[in-house]
Coordinates of C-alpha atoms and ligand atoms in Angstrom, one line a residue:
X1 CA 26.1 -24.1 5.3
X2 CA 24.0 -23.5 2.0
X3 CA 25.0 -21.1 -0.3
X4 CA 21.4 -21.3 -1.8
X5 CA 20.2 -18.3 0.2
X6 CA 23.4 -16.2 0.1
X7 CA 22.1 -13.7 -1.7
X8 CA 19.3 -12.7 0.7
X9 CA 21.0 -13.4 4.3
X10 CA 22.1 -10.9 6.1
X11 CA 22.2 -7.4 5.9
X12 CA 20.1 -5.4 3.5
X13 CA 21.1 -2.1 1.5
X14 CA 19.0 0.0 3.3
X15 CA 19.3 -1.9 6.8
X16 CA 15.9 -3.2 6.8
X17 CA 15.9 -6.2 8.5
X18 CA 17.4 -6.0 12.1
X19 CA 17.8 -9.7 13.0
X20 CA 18.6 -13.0 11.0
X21 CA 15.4 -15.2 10.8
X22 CA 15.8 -18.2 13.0
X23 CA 15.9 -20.1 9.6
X24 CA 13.4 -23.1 10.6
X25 CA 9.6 -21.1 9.3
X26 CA 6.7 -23.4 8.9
X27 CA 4.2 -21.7 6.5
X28 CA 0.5 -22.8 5.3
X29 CA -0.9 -21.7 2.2
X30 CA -4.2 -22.4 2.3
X31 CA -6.5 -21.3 -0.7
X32 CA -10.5 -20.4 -0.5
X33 CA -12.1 -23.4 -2.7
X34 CA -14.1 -20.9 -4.7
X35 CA -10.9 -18.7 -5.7
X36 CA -8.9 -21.1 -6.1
X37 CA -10.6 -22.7 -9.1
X38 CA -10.4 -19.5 -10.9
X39 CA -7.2 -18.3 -13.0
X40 CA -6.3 -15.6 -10.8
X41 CA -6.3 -17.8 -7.8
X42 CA -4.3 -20.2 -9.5
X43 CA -1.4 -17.8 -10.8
X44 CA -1.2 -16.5 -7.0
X45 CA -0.8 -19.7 -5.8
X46 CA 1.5 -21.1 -8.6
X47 CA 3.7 -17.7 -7.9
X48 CA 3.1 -17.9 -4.0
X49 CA 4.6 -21.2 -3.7
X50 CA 7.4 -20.7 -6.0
X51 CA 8.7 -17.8 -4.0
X52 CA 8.1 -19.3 -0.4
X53 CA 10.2 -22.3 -1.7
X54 CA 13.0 -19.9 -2.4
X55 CA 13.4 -18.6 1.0
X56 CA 16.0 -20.6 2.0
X57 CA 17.6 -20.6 5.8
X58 CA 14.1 -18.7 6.1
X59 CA 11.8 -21.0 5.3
X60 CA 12.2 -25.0 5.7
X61 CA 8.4 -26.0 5.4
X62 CA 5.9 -25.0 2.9
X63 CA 2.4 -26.5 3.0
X64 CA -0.7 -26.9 1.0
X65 CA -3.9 -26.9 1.9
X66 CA -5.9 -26.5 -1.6
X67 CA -9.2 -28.2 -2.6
X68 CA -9.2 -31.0 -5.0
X69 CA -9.5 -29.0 -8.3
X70 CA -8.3 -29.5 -12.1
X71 CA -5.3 -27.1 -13.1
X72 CA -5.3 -24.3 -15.4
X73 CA -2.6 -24.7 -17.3
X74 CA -2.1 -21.6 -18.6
X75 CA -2.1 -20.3 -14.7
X76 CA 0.1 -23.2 -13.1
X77 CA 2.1 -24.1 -15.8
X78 CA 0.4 -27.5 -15.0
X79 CA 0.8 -30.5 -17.6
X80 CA -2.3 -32.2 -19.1
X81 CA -4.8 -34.0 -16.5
X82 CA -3.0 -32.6 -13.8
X83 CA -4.7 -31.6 -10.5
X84 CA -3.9 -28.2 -9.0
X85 CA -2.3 -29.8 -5.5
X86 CA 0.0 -31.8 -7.9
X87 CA 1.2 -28.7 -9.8
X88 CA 1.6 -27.0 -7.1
X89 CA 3.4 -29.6 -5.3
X90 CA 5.7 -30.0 -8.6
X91 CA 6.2 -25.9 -9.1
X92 CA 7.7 -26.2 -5.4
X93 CA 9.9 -29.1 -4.8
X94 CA 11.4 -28.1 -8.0
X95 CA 12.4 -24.6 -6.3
X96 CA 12.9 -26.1 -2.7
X97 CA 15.3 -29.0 -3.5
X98 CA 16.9 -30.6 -0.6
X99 CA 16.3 -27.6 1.6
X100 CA 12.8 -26.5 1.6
X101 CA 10.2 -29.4 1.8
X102 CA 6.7 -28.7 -0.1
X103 CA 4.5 -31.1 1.1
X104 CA 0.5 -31.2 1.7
X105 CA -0.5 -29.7 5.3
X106 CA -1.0 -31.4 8.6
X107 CA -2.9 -30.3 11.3
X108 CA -1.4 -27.3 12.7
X109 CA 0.0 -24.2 11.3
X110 CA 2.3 -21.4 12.7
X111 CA 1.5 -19.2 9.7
X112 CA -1.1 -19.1 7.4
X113 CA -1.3 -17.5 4.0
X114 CA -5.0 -17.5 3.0
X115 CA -5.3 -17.4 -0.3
X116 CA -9.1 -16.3 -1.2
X117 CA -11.6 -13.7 -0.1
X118 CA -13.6 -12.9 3.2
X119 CA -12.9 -15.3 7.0
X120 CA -9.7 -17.0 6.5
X121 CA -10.9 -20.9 7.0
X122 CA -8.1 -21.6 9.3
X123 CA -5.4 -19.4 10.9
X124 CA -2.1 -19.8 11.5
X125 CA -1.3 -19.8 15.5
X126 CA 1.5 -16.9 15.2
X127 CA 0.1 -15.1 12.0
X128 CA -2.5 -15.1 9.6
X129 CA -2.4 -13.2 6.2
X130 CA -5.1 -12.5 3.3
X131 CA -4.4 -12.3 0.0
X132 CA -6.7 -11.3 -3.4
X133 CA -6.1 -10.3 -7.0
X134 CA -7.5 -9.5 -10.1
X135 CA -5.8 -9.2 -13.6
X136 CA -5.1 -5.9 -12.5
X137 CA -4.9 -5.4 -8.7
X138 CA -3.5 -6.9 -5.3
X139 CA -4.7 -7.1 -2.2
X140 CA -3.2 -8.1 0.5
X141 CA -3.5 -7.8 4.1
X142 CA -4.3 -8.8 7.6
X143 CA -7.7 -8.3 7.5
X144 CA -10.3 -10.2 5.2
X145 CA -10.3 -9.0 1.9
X146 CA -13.5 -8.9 0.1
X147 CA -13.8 -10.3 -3.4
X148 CA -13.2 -8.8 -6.8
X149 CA -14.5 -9.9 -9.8
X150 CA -11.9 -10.6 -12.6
X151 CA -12.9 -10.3 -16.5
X152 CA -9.9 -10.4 -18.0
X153 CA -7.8 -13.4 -16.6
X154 CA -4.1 -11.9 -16.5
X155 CA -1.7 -12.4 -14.1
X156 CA 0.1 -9.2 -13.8
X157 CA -2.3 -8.7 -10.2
X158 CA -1.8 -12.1 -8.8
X159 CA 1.8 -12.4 -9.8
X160 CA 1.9 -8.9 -7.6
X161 CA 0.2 -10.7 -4.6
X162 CA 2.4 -13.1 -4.4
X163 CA 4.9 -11.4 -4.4
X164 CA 3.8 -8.8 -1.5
X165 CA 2.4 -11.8 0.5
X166 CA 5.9 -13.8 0.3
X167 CA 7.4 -10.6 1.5
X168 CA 5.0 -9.8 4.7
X169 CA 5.8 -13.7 6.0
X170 CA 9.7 -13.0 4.8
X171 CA 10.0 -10.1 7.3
X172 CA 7.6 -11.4 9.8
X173 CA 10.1 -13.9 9.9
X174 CA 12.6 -11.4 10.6
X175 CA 10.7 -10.0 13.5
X176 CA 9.1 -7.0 11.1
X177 CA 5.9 -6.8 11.6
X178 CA 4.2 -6.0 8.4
X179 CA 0.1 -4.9 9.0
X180 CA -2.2 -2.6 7.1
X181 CA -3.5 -3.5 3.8
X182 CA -1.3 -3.0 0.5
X183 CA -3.9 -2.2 -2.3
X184 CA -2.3 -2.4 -6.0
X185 CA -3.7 -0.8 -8.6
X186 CA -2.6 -0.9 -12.2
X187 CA -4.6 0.4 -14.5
X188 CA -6.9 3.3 -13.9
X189 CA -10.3 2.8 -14.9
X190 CA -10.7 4.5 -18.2
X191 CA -7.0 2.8 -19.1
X192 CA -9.1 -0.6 -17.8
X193 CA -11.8 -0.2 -20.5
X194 CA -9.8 0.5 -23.4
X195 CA -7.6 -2.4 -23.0
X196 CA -10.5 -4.7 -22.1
X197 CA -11.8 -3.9 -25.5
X198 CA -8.7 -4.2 -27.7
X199 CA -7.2 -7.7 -25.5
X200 CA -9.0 -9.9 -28.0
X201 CA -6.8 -11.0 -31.0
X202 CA -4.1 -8.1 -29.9
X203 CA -0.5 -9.3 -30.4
X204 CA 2.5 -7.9 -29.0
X205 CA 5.5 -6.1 -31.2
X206 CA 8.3 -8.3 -30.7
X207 CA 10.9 -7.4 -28.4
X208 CA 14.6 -8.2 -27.2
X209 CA 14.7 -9.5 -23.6
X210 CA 18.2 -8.2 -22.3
X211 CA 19.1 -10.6 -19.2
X212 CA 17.3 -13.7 -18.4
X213 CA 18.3 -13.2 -14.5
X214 CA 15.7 -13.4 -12.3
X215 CA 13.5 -9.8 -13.3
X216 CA 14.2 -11.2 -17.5
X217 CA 12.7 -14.6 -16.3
X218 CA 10.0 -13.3 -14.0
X219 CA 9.6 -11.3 -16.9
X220 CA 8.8 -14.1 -19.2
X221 CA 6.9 -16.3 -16.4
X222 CA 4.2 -13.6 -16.0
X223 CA 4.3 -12.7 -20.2
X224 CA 4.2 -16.5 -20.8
X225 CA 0.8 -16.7 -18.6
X226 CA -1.1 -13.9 -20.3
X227 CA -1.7 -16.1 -22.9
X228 CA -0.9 -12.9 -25.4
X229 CA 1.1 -14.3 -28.0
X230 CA 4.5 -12.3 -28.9
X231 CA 7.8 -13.2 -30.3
X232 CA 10.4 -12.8 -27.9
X233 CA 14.4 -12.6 -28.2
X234 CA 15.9 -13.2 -25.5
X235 CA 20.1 -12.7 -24.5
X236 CA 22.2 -13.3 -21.6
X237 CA 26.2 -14.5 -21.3
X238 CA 25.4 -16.1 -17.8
X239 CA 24.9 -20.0 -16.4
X240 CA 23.1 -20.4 -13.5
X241 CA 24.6 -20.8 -9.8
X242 CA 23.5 -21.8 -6.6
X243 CA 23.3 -18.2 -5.4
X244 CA 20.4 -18.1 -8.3
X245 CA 18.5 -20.1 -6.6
X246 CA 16.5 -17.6 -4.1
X247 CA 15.1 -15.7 -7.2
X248 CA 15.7 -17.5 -10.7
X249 CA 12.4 -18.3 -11.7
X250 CA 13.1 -20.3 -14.5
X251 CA 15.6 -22.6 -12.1
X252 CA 14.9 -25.6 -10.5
X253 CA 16.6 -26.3 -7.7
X254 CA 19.2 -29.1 -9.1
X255 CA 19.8 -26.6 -12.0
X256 CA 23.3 -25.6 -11.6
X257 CA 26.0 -24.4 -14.2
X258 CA 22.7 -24.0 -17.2
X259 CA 23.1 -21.1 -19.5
X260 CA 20.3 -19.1 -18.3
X261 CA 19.0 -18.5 -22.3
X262 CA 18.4 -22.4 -22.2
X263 CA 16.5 -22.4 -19.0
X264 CA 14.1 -19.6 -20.2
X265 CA 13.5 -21.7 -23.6
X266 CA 12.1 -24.5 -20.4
X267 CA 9.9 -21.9 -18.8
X268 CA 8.5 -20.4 -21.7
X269 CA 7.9 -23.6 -23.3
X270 CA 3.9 -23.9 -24.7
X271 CA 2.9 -20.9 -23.4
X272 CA 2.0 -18.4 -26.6
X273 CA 5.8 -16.4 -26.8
X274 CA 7.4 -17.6 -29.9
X275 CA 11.1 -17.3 -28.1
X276 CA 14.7 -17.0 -29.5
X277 CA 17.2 -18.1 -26.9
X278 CA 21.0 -16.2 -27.6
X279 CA 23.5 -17.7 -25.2
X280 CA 25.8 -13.7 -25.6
X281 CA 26.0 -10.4 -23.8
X282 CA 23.9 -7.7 -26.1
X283 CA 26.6 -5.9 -27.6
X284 CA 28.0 -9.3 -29.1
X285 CA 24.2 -9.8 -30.1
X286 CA 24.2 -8.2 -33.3
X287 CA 28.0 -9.2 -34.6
X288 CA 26.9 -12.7 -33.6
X289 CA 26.4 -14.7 -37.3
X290 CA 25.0 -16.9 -35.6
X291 CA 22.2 -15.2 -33.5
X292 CA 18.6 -16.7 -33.1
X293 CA 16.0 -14.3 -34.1
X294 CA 12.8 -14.8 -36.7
X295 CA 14.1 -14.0 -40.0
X296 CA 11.4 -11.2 -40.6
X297 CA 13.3 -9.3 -38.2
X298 CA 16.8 -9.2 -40.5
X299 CA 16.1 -6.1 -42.1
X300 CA 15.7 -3.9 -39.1
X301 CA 18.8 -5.4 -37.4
X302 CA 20.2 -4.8 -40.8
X303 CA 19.7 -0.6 -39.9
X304 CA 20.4 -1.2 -36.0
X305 CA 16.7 -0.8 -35.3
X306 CA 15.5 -2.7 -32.1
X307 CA 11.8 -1.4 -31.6
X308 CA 10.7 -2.9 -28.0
X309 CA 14.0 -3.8 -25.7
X310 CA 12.9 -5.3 -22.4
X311 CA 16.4 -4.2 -19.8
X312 CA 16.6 -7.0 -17.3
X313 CA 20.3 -6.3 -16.9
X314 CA 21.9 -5.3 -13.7
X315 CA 24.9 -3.5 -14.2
X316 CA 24.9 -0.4 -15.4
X317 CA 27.5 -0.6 -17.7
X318 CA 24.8 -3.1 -19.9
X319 CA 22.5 -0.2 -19.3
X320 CA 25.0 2.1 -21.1
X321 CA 25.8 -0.4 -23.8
X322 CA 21.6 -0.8 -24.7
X323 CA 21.0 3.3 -24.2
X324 CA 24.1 3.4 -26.9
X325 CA 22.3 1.6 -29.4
X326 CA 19.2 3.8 -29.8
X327 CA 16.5 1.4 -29.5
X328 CA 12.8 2.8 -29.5
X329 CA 10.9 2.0 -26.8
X330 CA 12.8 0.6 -23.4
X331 CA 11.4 -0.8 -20.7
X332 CA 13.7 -1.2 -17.7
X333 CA 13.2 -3.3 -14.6
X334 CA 15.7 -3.4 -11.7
X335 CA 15.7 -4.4 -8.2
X336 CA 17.5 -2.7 -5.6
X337 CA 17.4 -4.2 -2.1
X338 CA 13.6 -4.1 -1.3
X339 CA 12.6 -1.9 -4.4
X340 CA 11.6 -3.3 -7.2
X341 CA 11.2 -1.0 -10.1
X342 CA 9.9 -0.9 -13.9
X343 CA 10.5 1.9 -16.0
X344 CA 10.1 3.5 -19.4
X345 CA 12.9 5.1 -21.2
X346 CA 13.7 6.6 -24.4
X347 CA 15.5 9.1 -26.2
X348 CA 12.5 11.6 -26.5
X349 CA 9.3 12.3 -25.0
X350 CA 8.9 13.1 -21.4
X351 CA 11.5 10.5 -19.6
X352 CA 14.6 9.8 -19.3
X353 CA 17.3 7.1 -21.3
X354 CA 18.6 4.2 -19.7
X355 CA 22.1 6.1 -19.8
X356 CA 20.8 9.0 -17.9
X357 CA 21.0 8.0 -14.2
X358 CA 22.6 5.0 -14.3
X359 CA 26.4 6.1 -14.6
X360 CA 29.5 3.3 -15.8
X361 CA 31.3 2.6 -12.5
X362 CA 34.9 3.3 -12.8
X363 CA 37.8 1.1 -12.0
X364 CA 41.4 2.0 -10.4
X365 CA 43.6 -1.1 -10.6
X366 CA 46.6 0.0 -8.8
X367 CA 44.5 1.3 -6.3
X368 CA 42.4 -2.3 -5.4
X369 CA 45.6 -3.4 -6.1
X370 CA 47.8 -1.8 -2.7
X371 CA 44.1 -2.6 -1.0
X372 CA 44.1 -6.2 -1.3
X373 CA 47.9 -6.5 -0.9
X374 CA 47.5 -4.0 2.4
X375 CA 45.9 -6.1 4.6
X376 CA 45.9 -9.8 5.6
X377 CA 45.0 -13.3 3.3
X378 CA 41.2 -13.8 5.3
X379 CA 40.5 -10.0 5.1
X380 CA 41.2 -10.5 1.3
X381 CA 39.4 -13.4 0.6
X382 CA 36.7 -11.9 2.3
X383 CA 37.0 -9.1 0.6
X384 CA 37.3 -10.9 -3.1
X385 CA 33.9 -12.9 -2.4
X386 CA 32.2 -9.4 -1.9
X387 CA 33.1 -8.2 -5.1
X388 CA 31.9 -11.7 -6.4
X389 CA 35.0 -14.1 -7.0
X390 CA 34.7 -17.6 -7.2
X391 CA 37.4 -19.5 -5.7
X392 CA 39.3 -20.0 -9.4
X393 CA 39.3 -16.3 -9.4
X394 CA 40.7 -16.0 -5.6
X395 CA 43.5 -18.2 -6.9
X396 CA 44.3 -16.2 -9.9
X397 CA 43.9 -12.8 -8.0
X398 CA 46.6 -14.2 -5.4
X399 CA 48.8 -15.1 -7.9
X400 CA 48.4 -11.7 -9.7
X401 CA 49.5 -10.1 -6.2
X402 CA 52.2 -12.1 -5.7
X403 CA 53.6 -11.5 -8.9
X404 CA 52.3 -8.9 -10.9
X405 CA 54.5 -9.8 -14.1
X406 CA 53.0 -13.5 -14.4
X407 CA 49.4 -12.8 -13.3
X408 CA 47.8 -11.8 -16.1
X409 CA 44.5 -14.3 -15.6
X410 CA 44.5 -12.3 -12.2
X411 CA 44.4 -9.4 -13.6
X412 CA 42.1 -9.4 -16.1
X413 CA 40.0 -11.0 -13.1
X414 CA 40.3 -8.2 -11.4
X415 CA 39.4 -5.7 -13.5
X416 CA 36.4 -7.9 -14.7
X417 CA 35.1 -7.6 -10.8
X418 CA 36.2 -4.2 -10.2
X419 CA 33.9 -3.0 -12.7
X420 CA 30.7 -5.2 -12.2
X421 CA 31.0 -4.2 -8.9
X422 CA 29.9 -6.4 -5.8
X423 CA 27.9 -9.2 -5.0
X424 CA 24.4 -7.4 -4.3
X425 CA 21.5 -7.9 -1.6
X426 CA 19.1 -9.6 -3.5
X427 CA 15.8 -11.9 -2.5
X428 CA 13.1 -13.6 -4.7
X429 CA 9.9 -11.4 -4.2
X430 CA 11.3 -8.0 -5.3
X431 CA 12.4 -9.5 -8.8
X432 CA 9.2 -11.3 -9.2
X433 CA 7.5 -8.2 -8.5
X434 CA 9.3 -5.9 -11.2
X435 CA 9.0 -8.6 -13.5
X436 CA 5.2 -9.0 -12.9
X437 CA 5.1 -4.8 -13.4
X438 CA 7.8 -4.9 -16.3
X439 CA 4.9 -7.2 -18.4
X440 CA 2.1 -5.3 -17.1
X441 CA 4.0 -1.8 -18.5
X442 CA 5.1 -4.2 -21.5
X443 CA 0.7 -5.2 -22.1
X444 CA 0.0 -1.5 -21.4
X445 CA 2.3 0.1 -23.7
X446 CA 1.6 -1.7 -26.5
X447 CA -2.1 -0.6 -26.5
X448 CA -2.2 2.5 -25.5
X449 CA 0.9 3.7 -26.6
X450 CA 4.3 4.4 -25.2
X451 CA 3.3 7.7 -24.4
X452 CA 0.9 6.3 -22.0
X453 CA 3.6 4.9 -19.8
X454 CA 4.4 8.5 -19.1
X455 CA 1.1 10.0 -18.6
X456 CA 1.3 8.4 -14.9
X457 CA 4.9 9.0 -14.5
X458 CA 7.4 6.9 -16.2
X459 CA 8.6 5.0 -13.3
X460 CA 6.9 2.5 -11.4
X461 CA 8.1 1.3 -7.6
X462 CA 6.9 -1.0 -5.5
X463 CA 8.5 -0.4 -2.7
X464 CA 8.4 -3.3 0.2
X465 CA 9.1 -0.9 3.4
X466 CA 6.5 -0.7 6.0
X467 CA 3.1 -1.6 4.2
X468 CA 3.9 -1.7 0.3
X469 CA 2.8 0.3 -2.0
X470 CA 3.0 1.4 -5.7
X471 CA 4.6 4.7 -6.3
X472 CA 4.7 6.3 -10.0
X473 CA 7.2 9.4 -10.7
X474 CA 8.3 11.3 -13.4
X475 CA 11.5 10.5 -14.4
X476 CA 14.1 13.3 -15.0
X477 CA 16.3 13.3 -17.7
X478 CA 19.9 14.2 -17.4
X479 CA 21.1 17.2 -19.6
X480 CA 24.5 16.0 -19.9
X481 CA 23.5 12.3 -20.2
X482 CA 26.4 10.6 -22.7
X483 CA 23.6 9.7 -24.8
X484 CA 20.2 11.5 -25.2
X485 CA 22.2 15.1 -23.9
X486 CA 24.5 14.8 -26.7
X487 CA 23.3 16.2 -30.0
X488 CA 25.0 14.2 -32.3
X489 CA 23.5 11.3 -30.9
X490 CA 19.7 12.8 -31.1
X491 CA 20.7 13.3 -34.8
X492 CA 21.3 9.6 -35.3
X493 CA 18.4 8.6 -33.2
X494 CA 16.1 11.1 -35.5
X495 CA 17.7 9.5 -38.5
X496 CA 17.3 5.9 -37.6
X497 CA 13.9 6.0 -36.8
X498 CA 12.5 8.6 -39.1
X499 CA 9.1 7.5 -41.0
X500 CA 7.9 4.9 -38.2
Ligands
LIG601 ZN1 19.8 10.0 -21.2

């Protein structure tokens, strides 16, 4: 058996999905000619097919059905001269591998994904879905959509529709029926206009990417096809696995054991973010002599100032350790089973901190200890590979037990996985999805303001229960948070960023 889709077989958090898929989906994406030579058609496809190739013991056929057009490179991530089929093709047996084959369509289709407004041109025989997108909305449904016009060719809406679409045929797969159309709107009309008129020459502040996991390198895939040039620093610890493979963007299939800095580098790669790959955790980041960064940035790492930090971390513990060192302006994006979430935080204003609701796990040693020694050798290896141990760390864990004196190695194992905490639910859509709204927030911000990523509510869900929809809420900040509750704290925050 696989390991590729581990992460998104069997049973959700919130106990979505009631059944296993019968693993062995056919799915035809078919694109309207018309959209499909336009850049929003082409970053839904290019998105679409990336995430349908990472369904794995979902999925095991994905085919294509576009018209003979040239790529958009910017859209498709396409390489000079070549045709959209061909990057598409490319995009998905890189994801796919052995497992998922991405091939052009034959005659029949069991489901359809019709990519384009108005009639679909062909249906699938079990199901048929529509979907449309601008820069800055998604629409998907089971219904024609009509078209909208797009003036601004960004991908933060088709990036979105992807994602939603990849989700309806994931759980239709699952025997949920998904109908109803999801309409996604992000930007409200006045917001619209004034970024419409400031997009021209506009660069981005540079920012710190924290985590290149799959919402850091969705992230960067939907930043990258803006086109809006930035300098970017980006930091994780972490090589890729074969568990990354159902929602690492920046992975191709074959891709195993890569420091995941070194595969963003790849995906970012001639797109217009200037990027800084740091193979450390952030707290190491700024002790690090070493570190990659753009020398004009030395003398505010020199005073501990980090202006724009993207969070694409996971554990909240990283949370705590980025909230601790004051930064600006955060922008946080987190999945969490079918939610996928992007958020701004900050010491003041009306919002909370990264370190407000996201509290540090803590860890009883003796305690797992008795556990794991209380009950028999499958139960604990079962056990072990829930919290997330490899098989070199089952073997040093064993030996701790058996000898507590001479298992040091197991120990520290232990401790290491006690306080991560388990292996969690995860699937390919929902990260794409907060890192398509975590660039969106990212574009937004930076021209209207931080302040306007609170005038909506400073969170942002898309929550993929029932029909989908955005939700925005104001977040509440914690009055005994560890770091914005604690006086001495707002004092250095004051001091460290007083005159900007
Ligand atoms: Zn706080």
């Amino acid at each position: 058996m696989s390991t590729s889709g581990d992460r998104h077989l069997g049973p959700d958090p919130a106990g979505l999905l009631p059944s296993a898929a019968a693993g062995d989906g056919h799915v035809t994406v078919v694109a309207e000619p018309a959209f499909a030579a336009t850049f929003a058609g082409q970053a839904l496809l290019r998105m679409l097919v990336d995430l349908l190739a990472r369904q794995f013991s979902v999925l095991e056929r994905v085919e294509l059905d576009v018209p003979r057009l040239p790529a958009i490179s910017r859209a498709t991530g396409a390489v000079a001269g070549e045709d959209l089929e061909t990057a598409l093709l490319r995009v998905g047996s890189a994801a796919g591998g052995s497992e998922i084959s991405v091939t052009r369509a034959g005659s029949t289709a069991e489901h359809v994904i019709f990519v384009g407004p108005g009639s679909p041109s062909r249906a699938g025989a079990l199901s048929t879905i529509s979907a449309v997108a601008n820069s800055w909305l998604a629409t998907i449904s089971d219904d024609p959509v009509a078209a909208q016009v797009d003036l601004d060719e960004l991908p933060f809406g088709p990036h979105l529709a992807a994602a939603i679409a990849s989700d309806r045929l994931f759980r239709g797969l699952h025997g949920v029926g998904v109908t109803g159309t999801s309409h996604i709107e992000l930007l409200a009309a006045p917001e619209l206009a004034i970024i419409r008129e400031r997009l021209s020459g506009f660069r981005l502040p540079p920012c710190y990417v924290i985590g290149l996991g799959a919402v850091g390198a969705a992230f960067l895939l939907t930043l990258g096809a803006t086109g809006i040039p930035a300098t970017v620093v980006g930091l994780d610890p972490d090589d890729s696995d074969t568990t990354s493979r159902n929602r690492l963007l920046s992975m191709g299939y074959e891709q195993v054991g890569i420091p995941k800095p070194q595969l963003a580098a790849v995906l970012v790669k001639g797109t217009e973010l200037d990027f800084y790959p740091n193979e450390v955790a952030w707290p190491a980041y700024y002790g690090d002599p070493d570190r990659r960064r753009p020398k004009y940035l030395a003398a505010q790492e020199a005073k501990y100032r980090y202006e724009w930090v993207i969070s694409a971390v996971d554990k909240n513990l990283h949370r705590r350790n980025i909230a601790n060192i004051l930064p600006l302006h955060v922008l946080s994006g987190a999945t969490n089973g079918f939610v996928a979430q992007a958020a701004y935080m900050a010491m003041v204003g009306d919002c909370e901190c990264l370190a407000c609701n996201h509290p540090v796990p803590s860890f009883d040693l003796d305690a797992t200890r008795d556990g794991l020694a209380s009950v028999g050798a499958e139960e604990r290896v079962a056990q072990l590979r829930a919290m997330g141990a490899s098989d070199a760390d089952v073997v040093a864990i064993e030996t701790y037990l058996d000898d507590p004196a001479c298992g040091a190695i197991g120990e520290a194992t232990l401790r290491r996985l006690g306080v991560d905490g388990g292996v969690d639910w995860a699937v390919g859509f929902v990260s794409a999805a907060s890192g398509a709204l975590l660039a969106a927030q990212f574009v937004r911000a930076a021209i209207l303001g931080a302040e306007s990523g609170t005038s909506v509510g400073a969170e942002r869900r898309l929550i993929f229960w029932g029909t989908p929809e955005l939700i925005d809420s104001l977040a509440r900040r914690r009055t005994s948070c560890p770091v914005c509750g604690d006086v001495e704290r707002q004092q250095a925050f004051a001091t460290r960023w007083d005159g900007l």
